[in-house]
Short mmCIF file of C-alpha atoms and ligand atoms in Angstrom, two decimals:
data_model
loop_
_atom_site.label_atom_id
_atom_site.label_comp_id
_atom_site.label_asym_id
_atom_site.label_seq_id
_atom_site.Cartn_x
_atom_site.Cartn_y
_atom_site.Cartn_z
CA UNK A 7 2.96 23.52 -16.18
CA UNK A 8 -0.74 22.54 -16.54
CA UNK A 9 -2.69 22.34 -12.90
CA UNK A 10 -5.42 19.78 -12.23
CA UNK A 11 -8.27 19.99 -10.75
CA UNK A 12 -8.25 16.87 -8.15
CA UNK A 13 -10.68 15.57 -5.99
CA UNK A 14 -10.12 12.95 -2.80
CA UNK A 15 -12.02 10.14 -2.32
CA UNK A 16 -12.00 8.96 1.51
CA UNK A 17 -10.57 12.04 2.48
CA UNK A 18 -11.01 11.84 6.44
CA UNK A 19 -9.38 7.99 6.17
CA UNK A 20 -5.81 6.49 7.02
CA UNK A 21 -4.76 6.78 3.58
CA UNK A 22 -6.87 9.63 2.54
CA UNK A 23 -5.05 11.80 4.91
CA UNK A 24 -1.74 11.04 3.26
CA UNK A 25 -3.19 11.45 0.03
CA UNK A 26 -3.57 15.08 0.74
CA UNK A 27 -0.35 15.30 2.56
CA UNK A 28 1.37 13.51 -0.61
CA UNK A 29 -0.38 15.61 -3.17
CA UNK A 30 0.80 18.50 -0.69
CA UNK A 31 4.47 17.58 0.03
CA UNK A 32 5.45 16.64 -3.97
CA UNK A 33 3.84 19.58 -5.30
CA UNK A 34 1.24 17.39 -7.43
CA UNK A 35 0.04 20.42 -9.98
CA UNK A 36 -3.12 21.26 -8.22
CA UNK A 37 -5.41 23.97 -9.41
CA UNK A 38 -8.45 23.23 -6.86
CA UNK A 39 -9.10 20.48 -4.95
CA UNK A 40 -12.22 18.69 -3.14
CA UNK A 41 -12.35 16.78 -0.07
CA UNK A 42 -15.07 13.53 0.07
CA UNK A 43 -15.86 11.08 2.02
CA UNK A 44 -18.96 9.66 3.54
CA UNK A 45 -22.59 11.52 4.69
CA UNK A 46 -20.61 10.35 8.32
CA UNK A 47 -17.63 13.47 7.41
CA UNK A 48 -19.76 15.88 5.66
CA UNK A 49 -18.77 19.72 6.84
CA UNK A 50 -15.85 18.38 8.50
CA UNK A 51 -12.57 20.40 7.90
CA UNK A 52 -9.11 19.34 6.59
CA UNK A 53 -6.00 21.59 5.90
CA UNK A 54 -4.48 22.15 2.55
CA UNK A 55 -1.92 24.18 1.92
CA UNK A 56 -2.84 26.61 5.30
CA UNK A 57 -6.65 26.40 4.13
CA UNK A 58 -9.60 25.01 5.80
CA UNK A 59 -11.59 22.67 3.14
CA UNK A 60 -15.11 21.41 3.70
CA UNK A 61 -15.79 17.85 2.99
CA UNK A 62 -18.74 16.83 0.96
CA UNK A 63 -20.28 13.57 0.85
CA UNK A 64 -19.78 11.64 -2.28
CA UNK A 65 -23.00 11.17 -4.06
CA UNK A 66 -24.15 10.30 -7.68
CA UNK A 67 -25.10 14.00 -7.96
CA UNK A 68 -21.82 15.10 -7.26
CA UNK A 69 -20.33 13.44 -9.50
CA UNK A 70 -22.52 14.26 -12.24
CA UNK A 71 -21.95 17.97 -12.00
CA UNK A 72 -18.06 17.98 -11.49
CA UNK A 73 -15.22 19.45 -13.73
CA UNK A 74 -12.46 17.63 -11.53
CA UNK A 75 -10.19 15.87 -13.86
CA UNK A 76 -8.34 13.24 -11.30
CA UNK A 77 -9.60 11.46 -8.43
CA UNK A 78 -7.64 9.59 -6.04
CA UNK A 79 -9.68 7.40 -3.95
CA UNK A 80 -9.62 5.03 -0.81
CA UNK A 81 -13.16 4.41 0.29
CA UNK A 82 -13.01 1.22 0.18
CA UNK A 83 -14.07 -1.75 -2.09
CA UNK A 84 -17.84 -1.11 -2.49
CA UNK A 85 -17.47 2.17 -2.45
CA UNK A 86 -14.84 2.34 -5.61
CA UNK A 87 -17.48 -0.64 -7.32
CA UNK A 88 -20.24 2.00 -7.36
CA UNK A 89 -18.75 5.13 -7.87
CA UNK A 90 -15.46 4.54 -10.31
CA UNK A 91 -17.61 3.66 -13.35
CA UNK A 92 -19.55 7.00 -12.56
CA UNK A 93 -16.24 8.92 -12.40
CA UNK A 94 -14.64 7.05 -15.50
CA UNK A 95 -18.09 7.82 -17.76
CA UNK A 96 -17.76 11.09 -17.63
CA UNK A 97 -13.49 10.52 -18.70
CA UNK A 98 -12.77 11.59 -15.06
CA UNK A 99 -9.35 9.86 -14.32
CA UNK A 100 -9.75 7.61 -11.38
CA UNK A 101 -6.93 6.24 -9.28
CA UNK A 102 -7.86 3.52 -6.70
CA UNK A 103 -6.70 2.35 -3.80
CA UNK A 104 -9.16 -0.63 -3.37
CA UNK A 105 -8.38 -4.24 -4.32
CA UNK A 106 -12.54 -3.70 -6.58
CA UNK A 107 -10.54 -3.56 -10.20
CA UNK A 108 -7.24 -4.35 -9.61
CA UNK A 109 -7.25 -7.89 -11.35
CA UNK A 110 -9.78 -6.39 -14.16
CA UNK A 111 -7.24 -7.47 -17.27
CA UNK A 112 -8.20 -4.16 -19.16
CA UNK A 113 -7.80 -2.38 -15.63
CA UNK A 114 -3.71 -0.88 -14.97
CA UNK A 115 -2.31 -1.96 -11.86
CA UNK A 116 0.61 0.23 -11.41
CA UNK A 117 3.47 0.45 -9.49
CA UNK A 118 5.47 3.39 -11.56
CA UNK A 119 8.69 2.40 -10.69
CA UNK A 120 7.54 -0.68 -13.00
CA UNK A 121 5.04 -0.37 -15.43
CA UNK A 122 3.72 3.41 -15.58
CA UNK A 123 3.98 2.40 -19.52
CA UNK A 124 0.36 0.18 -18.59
CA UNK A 125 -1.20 3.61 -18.10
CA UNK A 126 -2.82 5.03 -21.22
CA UNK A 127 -5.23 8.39 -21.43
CA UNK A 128 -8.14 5.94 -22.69
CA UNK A 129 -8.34 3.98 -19.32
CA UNK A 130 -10.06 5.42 -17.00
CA UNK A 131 -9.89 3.67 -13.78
CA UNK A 132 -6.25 2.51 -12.97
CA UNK A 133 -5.81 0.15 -9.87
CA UNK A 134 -3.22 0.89 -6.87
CA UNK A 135 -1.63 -2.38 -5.73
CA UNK A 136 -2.11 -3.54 -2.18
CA UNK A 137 0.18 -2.28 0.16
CA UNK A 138 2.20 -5.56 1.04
CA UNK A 139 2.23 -6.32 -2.54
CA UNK A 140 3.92 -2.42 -3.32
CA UNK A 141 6.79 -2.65 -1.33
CA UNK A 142 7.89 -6.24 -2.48
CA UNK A 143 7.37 -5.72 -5.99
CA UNK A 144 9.34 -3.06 -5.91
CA UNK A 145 12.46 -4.41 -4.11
CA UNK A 146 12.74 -6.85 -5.89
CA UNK A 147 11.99 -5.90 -9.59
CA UNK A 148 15.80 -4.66 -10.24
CA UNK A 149 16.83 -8.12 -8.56
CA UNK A 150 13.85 -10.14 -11.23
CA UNK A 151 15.54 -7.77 -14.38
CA UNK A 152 19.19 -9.23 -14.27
CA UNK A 153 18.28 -12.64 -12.66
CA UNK A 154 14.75 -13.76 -13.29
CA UNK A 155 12.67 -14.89 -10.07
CA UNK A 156 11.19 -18.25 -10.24
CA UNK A 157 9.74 -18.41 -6.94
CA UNK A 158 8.65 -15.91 -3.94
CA UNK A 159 7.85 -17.54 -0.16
CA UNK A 160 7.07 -14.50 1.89
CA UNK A 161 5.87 -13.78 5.35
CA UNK A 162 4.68 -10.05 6.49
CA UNK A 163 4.57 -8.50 9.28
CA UNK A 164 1.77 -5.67 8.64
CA UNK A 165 1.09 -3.03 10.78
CA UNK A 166 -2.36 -1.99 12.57
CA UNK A 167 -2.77 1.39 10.21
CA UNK A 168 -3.30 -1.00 7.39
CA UNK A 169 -6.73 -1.74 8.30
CA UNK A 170 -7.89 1.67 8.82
CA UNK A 171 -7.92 4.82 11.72
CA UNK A 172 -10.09 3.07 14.15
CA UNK A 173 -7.44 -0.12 13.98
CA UNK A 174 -4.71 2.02 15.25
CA UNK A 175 -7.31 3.48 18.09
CA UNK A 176 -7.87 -0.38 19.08
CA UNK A 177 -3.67 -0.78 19.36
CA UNK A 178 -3.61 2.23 21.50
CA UNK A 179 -6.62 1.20 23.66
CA UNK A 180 -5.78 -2.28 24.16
CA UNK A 181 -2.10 -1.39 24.58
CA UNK A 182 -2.93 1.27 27.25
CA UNK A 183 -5.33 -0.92 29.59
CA UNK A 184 -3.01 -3.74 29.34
CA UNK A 185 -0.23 -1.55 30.78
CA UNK A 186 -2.78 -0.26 33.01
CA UNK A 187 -2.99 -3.59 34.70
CA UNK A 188 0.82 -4.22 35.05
CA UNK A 189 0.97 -7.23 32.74
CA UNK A 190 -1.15 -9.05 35.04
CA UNK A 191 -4.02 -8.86 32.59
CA UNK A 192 -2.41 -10.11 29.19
CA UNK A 193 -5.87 -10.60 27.47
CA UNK A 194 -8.27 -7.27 26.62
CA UNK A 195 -12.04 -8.20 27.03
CA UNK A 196 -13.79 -9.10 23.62
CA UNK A 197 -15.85 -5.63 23.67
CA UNK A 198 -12.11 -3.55 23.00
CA UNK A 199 -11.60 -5.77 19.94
CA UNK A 200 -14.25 -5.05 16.74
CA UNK A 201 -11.66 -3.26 14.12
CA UNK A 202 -8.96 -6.05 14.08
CA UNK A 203 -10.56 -10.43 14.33
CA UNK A 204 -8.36 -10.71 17.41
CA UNK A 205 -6.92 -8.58 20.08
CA UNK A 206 -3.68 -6.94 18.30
CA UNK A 207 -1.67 -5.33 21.89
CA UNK A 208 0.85 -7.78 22.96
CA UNK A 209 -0.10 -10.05 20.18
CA UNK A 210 0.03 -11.40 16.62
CA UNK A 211 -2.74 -12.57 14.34
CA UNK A 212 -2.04 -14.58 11.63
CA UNK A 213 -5.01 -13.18 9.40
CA UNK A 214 -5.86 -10.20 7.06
CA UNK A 215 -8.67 -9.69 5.18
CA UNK A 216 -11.45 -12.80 5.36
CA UNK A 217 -10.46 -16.72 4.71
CA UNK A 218 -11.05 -18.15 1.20
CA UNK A 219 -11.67 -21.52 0.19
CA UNK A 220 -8.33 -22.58 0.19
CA UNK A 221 -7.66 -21.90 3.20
CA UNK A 222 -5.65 -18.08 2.51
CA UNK A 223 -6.57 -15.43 3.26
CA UNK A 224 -7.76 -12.59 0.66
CA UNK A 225 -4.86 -10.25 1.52
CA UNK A 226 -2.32 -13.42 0.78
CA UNK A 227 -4.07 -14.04 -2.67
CA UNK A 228 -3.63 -10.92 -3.29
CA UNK A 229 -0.13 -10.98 -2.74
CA UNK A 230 0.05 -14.13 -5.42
CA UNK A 231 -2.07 -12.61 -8.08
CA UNK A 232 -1.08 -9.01 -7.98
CA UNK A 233 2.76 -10.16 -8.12
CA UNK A 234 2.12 -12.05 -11.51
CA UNK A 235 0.18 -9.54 -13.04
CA UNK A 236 2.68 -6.06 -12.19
CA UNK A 237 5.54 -8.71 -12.47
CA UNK A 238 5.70 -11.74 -14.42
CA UNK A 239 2.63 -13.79 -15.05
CA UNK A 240 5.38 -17.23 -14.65
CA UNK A 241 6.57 -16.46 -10.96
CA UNK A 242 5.07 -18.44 -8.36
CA UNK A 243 4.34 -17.08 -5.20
CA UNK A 244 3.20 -18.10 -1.93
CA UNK A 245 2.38 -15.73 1.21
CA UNK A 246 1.59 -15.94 4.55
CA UNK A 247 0.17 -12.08 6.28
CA UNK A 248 0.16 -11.66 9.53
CA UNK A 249 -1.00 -8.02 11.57
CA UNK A 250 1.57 -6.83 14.52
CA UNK A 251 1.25 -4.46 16.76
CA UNK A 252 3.17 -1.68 14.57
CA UNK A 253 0.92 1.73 14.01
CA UNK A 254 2.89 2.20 10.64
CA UNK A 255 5.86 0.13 8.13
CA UNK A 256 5.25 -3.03 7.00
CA UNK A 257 7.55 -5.69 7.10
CA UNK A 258 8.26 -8.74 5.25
CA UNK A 259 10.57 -12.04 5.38
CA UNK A 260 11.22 -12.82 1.64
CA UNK A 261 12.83 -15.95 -0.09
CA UNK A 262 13.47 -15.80 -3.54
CA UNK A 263 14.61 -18.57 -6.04
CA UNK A 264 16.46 -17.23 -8.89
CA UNK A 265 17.08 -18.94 -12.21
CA UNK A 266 20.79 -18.68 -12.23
CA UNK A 267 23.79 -18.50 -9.94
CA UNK A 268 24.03 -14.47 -9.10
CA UNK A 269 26.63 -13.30 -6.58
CA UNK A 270 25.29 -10.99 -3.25
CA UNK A 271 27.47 -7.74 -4.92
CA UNK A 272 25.06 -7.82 -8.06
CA UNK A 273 22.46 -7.95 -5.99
CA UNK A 274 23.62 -4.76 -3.93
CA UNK A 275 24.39 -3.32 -6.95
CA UNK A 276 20.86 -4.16 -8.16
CA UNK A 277 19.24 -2.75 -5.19
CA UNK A 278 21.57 0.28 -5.04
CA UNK A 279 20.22 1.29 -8.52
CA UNK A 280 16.69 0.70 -8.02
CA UNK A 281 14.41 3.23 -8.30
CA UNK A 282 13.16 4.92 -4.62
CA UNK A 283 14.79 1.94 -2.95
CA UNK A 284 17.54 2.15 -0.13
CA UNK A 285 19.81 -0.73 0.74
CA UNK A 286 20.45 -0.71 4.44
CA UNK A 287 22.90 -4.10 5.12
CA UNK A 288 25.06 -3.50 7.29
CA UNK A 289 24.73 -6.93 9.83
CA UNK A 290 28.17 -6.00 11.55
CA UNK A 291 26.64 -2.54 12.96
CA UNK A 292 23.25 -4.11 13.52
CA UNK A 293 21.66 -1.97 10.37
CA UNK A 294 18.70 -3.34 9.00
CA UNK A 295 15.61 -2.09 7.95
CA UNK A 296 13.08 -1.38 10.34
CA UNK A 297 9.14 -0.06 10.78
CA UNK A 298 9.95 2.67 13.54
CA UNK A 299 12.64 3.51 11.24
CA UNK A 300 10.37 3.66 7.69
CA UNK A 301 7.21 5.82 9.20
CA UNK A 302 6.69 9.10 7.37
CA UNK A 303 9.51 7.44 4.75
CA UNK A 304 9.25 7.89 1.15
CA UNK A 305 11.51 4.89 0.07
CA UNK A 306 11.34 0.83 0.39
CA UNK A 307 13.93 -0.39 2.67
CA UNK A 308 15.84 -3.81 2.04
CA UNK A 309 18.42 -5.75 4.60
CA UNK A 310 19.87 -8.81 5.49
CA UNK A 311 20.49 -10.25 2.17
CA UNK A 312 21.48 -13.63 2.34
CA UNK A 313 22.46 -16.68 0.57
CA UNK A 314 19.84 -19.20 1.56
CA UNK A 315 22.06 -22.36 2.03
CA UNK A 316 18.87 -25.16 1.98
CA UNK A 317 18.59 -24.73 -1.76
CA UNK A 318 20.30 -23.55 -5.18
CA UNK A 319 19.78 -19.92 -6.25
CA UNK A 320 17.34 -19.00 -3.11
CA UNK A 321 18.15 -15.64 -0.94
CA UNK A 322 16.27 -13.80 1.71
CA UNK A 323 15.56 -10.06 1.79
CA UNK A 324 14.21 -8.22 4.28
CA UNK A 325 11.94 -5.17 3.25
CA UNK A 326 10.17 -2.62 4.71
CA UNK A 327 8.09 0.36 4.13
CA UNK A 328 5.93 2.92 5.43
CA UNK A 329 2.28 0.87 4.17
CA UNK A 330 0.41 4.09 3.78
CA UNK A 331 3.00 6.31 1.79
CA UNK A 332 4.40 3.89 -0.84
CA UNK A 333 2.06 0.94 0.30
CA UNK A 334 -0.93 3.77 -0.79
CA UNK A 335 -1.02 7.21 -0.33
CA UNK A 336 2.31 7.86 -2.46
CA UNK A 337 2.49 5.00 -5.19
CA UNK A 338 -1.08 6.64 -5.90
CA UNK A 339 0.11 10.26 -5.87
CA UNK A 340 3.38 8.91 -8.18
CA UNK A 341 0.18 7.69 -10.68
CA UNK A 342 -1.30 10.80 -11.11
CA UNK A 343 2.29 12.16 -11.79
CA UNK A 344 3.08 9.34 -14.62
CA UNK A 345 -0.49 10.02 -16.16
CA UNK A 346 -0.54 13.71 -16.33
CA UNK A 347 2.70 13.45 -18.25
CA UNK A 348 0.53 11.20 -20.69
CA UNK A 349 -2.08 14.35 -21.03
P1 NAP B 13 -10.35 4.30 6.98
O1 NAP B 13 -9.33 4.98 7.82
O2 NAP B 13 -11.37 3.46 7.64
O3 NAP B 13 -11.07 5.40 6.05
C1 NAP B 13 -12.13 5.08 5.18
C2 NAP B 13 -12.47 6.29 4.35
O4 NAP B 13 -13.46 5.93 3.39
C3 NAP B 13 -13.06 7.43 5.17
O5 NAP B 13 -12.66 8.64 4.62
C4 NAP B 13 -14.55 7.21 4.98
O6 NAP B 13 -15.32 8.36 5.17
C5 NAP B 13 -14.56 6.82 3.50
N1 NAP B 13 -15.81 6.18 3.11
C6 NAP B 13 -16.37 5.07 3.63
N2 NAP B 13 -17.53 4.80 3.01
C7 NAP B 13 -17.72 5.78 2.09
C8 NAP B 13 -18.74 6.07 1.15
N3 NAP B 13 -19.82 5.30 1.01
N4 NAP B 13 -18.57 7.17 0.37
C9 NAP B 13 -17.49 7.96 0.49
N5 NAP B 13 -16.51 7.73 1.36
C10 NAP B 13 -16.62 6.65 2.16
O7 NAP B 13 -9.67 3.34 5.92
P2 NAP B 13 -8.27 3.51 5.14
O8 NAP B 13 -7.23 2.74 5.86
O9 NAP B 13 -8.02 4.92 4.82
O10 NAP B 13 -8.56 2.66 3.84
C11 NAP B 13 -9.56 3.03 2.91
C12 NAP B 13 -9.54 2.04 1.78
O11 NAP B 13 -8.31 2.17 1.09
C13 NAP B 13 -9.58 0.57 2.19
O12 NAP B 13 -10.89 0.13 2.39
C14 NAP B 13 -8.90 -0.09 1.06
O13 NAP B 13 -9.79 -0.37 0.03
C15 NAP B 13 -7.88 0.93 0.63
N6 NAP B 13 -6.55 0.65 1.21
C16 NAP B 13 -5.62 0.25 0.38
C17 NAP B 13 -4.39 -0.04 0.85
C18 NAP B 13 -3.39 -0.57 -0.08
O14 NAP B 13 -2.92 -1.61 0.22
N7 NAP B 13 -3.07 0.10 -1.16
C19 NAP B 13 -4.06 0.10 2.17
C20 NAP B 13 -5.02 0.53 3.02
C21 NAP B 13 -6.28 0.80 2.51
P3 NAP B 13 -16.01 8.71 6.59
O15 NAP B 13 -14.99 9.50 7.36
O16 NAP B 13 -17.15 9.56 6.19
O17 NAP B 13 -16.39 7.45 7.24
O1 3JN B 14 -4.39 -4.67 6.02
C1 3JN B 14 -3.50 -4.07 5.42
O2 3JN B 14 -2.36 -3.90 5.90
C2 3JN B 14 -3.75 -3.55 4.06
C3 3JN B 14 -5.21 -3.47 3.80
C4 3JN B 14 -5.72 -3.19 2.65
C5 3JN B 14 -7.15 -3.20 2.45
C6 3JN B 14 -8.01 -2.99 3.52
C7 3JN B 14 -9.38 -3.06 3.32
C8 3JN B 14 -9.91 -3.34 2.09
C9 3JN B 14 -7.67 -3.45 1.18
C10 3JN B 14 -6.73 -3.57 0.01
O3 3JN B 14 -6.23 -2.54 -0.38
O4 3JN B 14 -6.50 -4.65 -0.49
C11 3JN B 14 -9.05 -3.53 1.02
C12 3JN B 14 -9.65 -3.86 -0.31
O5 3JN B 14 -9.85 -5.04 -0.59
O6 3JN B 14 -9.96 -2.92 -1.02
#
């Protein structure tokens, strides 16, 4: 089999990381592979394969003189604005992780259990979903292909390594003076909270990503838009995302209104025969998906499936996953597999 030369974008970050551990643990055909990030992580070391690589700093100059073929990156929006066009003139395939091209029409925004067919060895920059968006999609596309989904209402419970490495520091900081105190203290003084709005230990906060006119947040719109473009452009969708104090696994409360009466064994079945899904509904043992359960999991969880009795054709699910394996690191990594099969 042909090996690619790969290079990762945002190496030294929360998804980065499992980018390398992905590309590592499914035996992506690597032939060499570079390690970038900012001028912050430059001569830092991360392990591949038992070897010590260097990380350079992403510049223009590197990416003029490259031969790397494939670059998976997760540097952030701005980041992926500026330097994706610089990767995708020179025909270098670009995978990325930000939310910078994913509603670009021309742009793919894949989720391969899907629509790998979007990808096509003339488009350069494909777009990774956002996490929240990933896991739901997925769940419930076998559900949308024998009983079309009118309607999503979801809620998520998202956990603190969504927003980065120094949000899971802030958890474990707040967390641990908190505890520190006894519970007498139940608030952490403003100067412990700058990576999260609001203090996430012993808490919930009901926003992710900035507030937009109408009055969701980015992360929620992205939920609605993403949906109807890896979807179905007709399904309506509204979210609310909210960050818990979970290091890793999203979760999120679903209600779905089909178009036609559909019984809960074809939507087992459904579920059963989806792609890198596991159906875990079992109310009578108290199984049900959970995040502690999902970290380090390759598959998207789904539970207590239920008729929802306040209106005709409407059922919750209950899914989870592990945000930075299929919610990033691993739908991106599953990508590069679909497009080198393309080359
Ligand atoms: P993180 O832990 O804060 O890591 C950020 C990474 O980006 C670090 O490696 C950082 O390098 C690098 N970086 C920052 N500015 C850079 C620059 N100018 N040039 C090169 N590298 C730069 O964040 P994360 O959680 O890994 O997330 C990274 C990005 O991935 C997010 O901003 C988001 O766009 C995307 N993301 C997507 C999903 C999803 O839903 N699919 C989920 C989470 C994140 P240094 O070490 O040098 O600072
Ligand atoms: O907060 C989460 O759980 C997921 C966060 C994703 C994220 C974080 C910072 C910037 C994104 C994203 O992927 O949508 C971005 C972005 O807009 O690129």
């Amino acid at each position: 089999m042909r090996k690619f030369r790969v290079a990762i974008v945002g190496a030294t970050g929360a998804v980065g990381r499992e980018m390398i551990n992905m590309v590592e643990k499914l035996n992506f055909p690597v032939s060499e592979i570079h390690f970038l990030a900012s001028h912050r992580s430059k001569g830092k070391k991360l392990k591949f394969k038992n070897e010590e690589i260097e990380v350079k700093e992403l510049t223009p100059e590197f990416i003029e003189k490259t031969d790397v073929e494939i670059v998976l990156m997760s540097a952030g929006g701005s980041t992926s604005k500026k330097y994706a066009p610089l990767f995708a003139k020179r025909k270098i395939y670009c995978i990325d992780n930000s939310s910078a091209w994913r509603m670009v029409p021309e742009v793919p925004l894949v989720v391969p259990e899907i629509n790998a067919h979007t990808l096509s060895p003339q488009k350069y920059i494909i777009a990774n979903p956002n996490c929240s968006t990933i896991q739901m999609v997925q769940a419930l596309y076998p559900v949308h292909k024998i009983a079309k989904i009118k309607r999503i209402v979801v809620a998520t419970y998202q956990a603190v390594s969504g927003a980065g490495q120094k949000a899971i520091l802030e958890l474990q900081n707040q967390a641990r003076k908190i505890v520190e105190t006894n519970f007498e203290k139940i608030h952490v003084s403003r100067k412990d909270i700058s990576a999260l709005p609001q203090q996430i230990a012993f808490n919930l906060i009901p926003q992710i990503d900035v507030f937009l006119e109408n009055s969701f947040t980015k992360e929620e719109m992205k939920m609605v838009n993403e949906t109807k473009k890896i979807l179905d452009p007709e399904i309506e969708v509204t979210a609310t995302c909210v960050r818990v104090p979970v290091i890793r696994g999203h979760s999120e409360a679903v209600n779905v209104e089909l178009e036609r009466e559909i019984s809960i064994e074809e939507i087992y079945k459904a579920i059963r025969n989806g792609e890198n899904l596991v159906l875990i509904d079992d109310i009578k043992n108290l199984k049900y998906p959970m995040p502690v359960d999902a970290h380090g999991k390759l598959p998207t969880f789904v539970g207590r499936i239920r008729k929802d009795p306040s209106r005709k054709n409407c059922w919750w699910l209950w899914i989870v996953s592990d945000n930075l394996l299929k919610g990033a690191a691993l739908n991106a990594v599953q990508i590069a597999f679909k497009l080198i099969e393309l080359l």
